[in-house]
Coordinates of C-alpha atoms in Angstrom, one line a residue:
X1134 CA 37.3 62.4 -105.2
X1135 CA 37.5 65.6 -107.2
X1136 CA 40.1 68.0 -106.9
X1137 CA 38.6 71.1 -105.8
X1138 CA 41.6 72.9 -104.6
X1139 CA 41.8 76.7 -106.0
X1140 CA 44.4 77.3 -108.5
X1141 CA 46.4 80.6 -109.3
X1142 CA 45.3 82.6 -112.6
X1143 CA 47.9 83.3 -114.7
X1144 CA 46.6 86.6 -115.9
X1145 CA 45.1 88.2 -112.4
X1146 CA 47.5 86.7 -110.0
X1147 CA 43.9 85.7 -108.0
X1148 CA 43.1 82.2 -107.0
X1149 CA 40.3 80.5 -108.9
X1150 CA 38.3 77.7 -107.5
X1151 CA 38.1 76.4 -111.2
X1152 CA 40.7 73.4 -111.9
X1153 CA 42.6 74.1 -115.7
X1154 CA 40.2 71.5 -116.8
X1155 CA 37.3 73.1 -115.6
X1156 CA 38.7 76.4 -117.3
X1157 CA 39.0 75.1 -120.3
X1158 CA 35.6 73.4 -120.5
X1159 CA 34.0 77.1 -119.4
X1160 CA 36.2 78.6 -121.9
X1161 CA 34.3 76.2 -124.6
X1162 CA 31.0 76.8 -123.2
X1163 CA 31.7 80.6 -123.7
X1164 CA 33.0 80.0 -127.2
X1165 CA 29.7 77.7 -128.0
X1166 CA 27.6 80.5 -126.4
X1167 CA 29.0 83.2 -128.8
X1168 CA 28.5 80.8 -131.6
X1169 CA 24.9 80.6 -130.9
X1170 CA 24.6 84.3 -130.5
X1171 CA 26.3 84.9 -134.2
X1172 CA 24.0 82.7 -135.4
X1173 CA 21.0 84.4 -133.9
X1174 CA 22.5 88.0 -135.2
X1175 CA 23.2 86.3 -138.6
X1176 CA 19.4 85.4 -138.9
X1177 CA 18.4 88.9 -138.0
X1178 CA 20.7 90.1 -140.5
X1179 CA 23.4 91.6 -137.9
X1180 CA 26.3 90.8 -139.8
X1181 CA 28.6 93.1 -138.5
X1182 CA 27.5 91.8 -135.0
X1183 CA 27.5 88.2 -135.9
X1184 CA 31.2 88.7 -137.5
X1185 CA 32.4 89.7 -134.1
X1186 CA 30.6 87.2 -132.1
X1187 CA 31.9 84.4 -134.3
X1188 CA 35.5 85.9 -134.1
X1189 CA 34.9 85.9 -130.0
X1190 CA 34.1 82.1 -130.8
X1191 CA 37.2 81.2 -132.6
X1192 CA 39.8 83.2 -130.7
X1193 CA 38.4 80.9 -127.3
X1194 CA 38.5 77.9 -129.3
X1195 CA 42.0 78.6 -130.6
X1196 CA 43.3 79.4 -127.2
X1197 CA 42.0 76.0 -125.6
X1198 CA 42.3 73.5 -128.4
X1199 CA 44.7 72.5 -131.3
X1200 CA 44.4 74.2 -134.6
X1201 CA 43.5 70.9 -135.8
X1202 CA 39.9 70.6 -134.3
X1203 CA 36.6 70.5 -135.9
X1204 CA 35.4 73.1 -133.6
X1205 CA 38.0 75.7 -134.7
X1206 CA 37.3 74.2 -138.3
X1207 CA 33.9 75.0 -137.3
X1208 CA 34.5 78.6 -136.2
X1209 CA 36.4 79.4 -139.6
X1210 CA 33.5 78.0 -141.8
X1211 CA 31.0 80.3 -140.1
X1212 CA 33.1 83.1 -140.4
X1213 CA 33.8 82.2 -144.0
X1214 CA 30.4 81.9 -144.7
X1215 CA 29.4 85.1 -143.3
X1216 CA 32.1 87.1 -145.1
X1217 CA 31.2 85.7 -148.3
X1218 CA 27.5 86.8 -147.9
X1219 CA 27.9 90.2 -146.1
X1220 CA 28.3 92.2 -149.2
X1221 CA 25.1 91.4 -150.8
X1222 CA 23.0 90.9 -147.4
X1223 CA 24.3 94.3 -146.5
X1224 CA 23.6 96.0 -149.9
X1225 CA 20.3 94.8 -149.5
X1226 CA 19.2 95.5 -146.0
X1227 CA 20.5 99.3 -146.5
X1228 CA 18.1 99.4 -149.7
X1229 CA 15.4 98.5 -147.7
X1230 CA 16.0 100.8 -144.9
X1231 CA 16.6 103.7 -147.4
X1232 CA 12.9 102.6 -149.1
X1233 CA 11.2 102.9 -145.6
X1234 CA 12.7 105.8 -144.5
X1235 CA 11.8 107.3 -148.1
X1236 CA 8.2 105.7 -147.9
X1237 CA 8.0 107.5 -144.6
X1238 CA 8.9 110.9 -145.9
X1239 CA 12.3 110.9 -144.0
X1240 CA 14.5 110.6 -146.8
X1241 CA 15.5 113.2 -149.6
X1242 CA 16.1 111.4 -152.7
X1243 CA 17.3 114.7 -154.6
X1244 CA 20.1 115.4 -152.9
X1245 CA 21.1 111.9 -152.3
X1246 CA 21.5 111.7 -148.6
X1247 CA 20.2 108.2 -148.4
X1248 CA 23.1 107.0 -150.7
X1249 CA 26.6 105.5 -149.9
X1250 CA 29.6 107.3 -152.1
X1251 CA 29.4 104.4 -154.6
X1252 CA 26.0 105.4 -156.0
X1253 CA 24.1 102.6 -156.2
X1254 CA 21.6 103.6 -153.2
X1255 CA 23.1 101.0 -150.7
X1256 CA 25.2 98.3 -150.0
X1257 CA 29.3 98.7 -149.5
X1258 CA 32.4 100.4 -151.5
X1259 CA 34.0 98.2 -153.9
X1260 CA 37.0 98.4 -151.1
X1261 CA 34.8 97.1 -148.6
X1262 CA 33.6 94.2 -151.1
X1263 CA 37.1 93.0 -151.5
X1264 CA 37.8 93.3 -148.2
X1265 CA 35.0 90.9 -147.3
X1266 CA 35.6 88.7 -150.0
X1267 CA 39.5 88.4 -149.0
X1268 CA 38.5 87.4 -145.3
X1269 CA 35.8 84.6 -146.8
X1270 CA 38.8 83.0 -148.5
X1271 CA 41.4 83.3 -145.6
X1272 CA 38.9 81.6 -143.2
X1273 CA 37.5 79.0 -145.8
X1274 CA 41.4 77.9 -146.5
X1275 CA 42.2 77.9 -142.4
X1276 CA 39.0 75.6 -142.5
X1277 CA 40.5 73.3 -144.9
X1278 CA 43.7 73.6 -143.2
X1279 CA 42.1 72.2 -140.2
X1280 CA 40.3 69.5 -141.5
X1281 CA 43.9 68.5 -142.9
X1282 CA 45.4 68.5 -139.7
X1283 CA 42.3 66.6 -138.2
X1284 CA 42.7 63.9 -141.3
X1285 CA 46.9 63.8 -140.8
X1286 CA 46.5 63.0 -137.2
X1287 CA 44.0 60.2 -138.0
X1288 CA 46.6 59.3 -140.0
X1289 CA 49.5 59.0 -137.7
X1290 CA 51.1 61.7 -139.8
X1291 CA 52.4 64.9 -138.5
X1292 CA 49.8 67.7 -139.0
X1293 CA 52.4 70.4 -140.1
X1294 CA 53.8 68.5 -142.6
X1295 CA 50.6 68.7 -144.8
X1296 CA 49.1 72.1 -143.3
X1297 CA 51.9 74.6 -144.3
X1298 CA 50.5 76.9 -146.9
X1299 CA 53.7 78.0 -148.4
X1300 CA 54.8 74.3 -148.5
X1301 CA 51.8 73.7 -150.4
X1302 CA 52.5 76.6 -152.9
X1303 CA 55.8 75.8 -153.6
X1304 CA 55.6 72.2 -154.2
X1305 CA 52.3 72.9 -156.6
X1306 CA 54.5 75.6 -158.4
X1307 CA 57.5 72.9 -158.7
X1308 CA 55.3 70.5 -159.8
X1309 CA 53.4 72.5 -162.4
X1310 CA 57.1 74.2 -163.7

């Protein structure tokens, strides 16, 4: 016998026909949908939309799962990879668009109207590239932390002991120096 009693939603003060377990399952399904949408956006070179969808998936997964879950690690890895490839692919795409517009006679190459401020005819500014690289590293690190936590839990160790980044930096510094 299933419990189909409506439950009160904490955010809207209304009653929902879903149990907390069903709500969690629906949120995880929505996260998976955002992940697949991000994959499609990525394959179509819509990297900013891809990043947005991957962020939605990560947010939903962090709301419903512990930070040491494989699906959370997967979201971090996807974000890290797209942030890492974004500077190169966005520059290539913008360059292709500029060439196409120019081939149609729509761009004015003489006044540089189709070029970005960095002067290379496409791509991102150096600050934007640094931002994307930094975000990539942050998500690769978070992915590693998630996997470390998963391994710690499998070994019966408190994940917080192994995944605190500051402690890892301090212990590395004390071991080296």
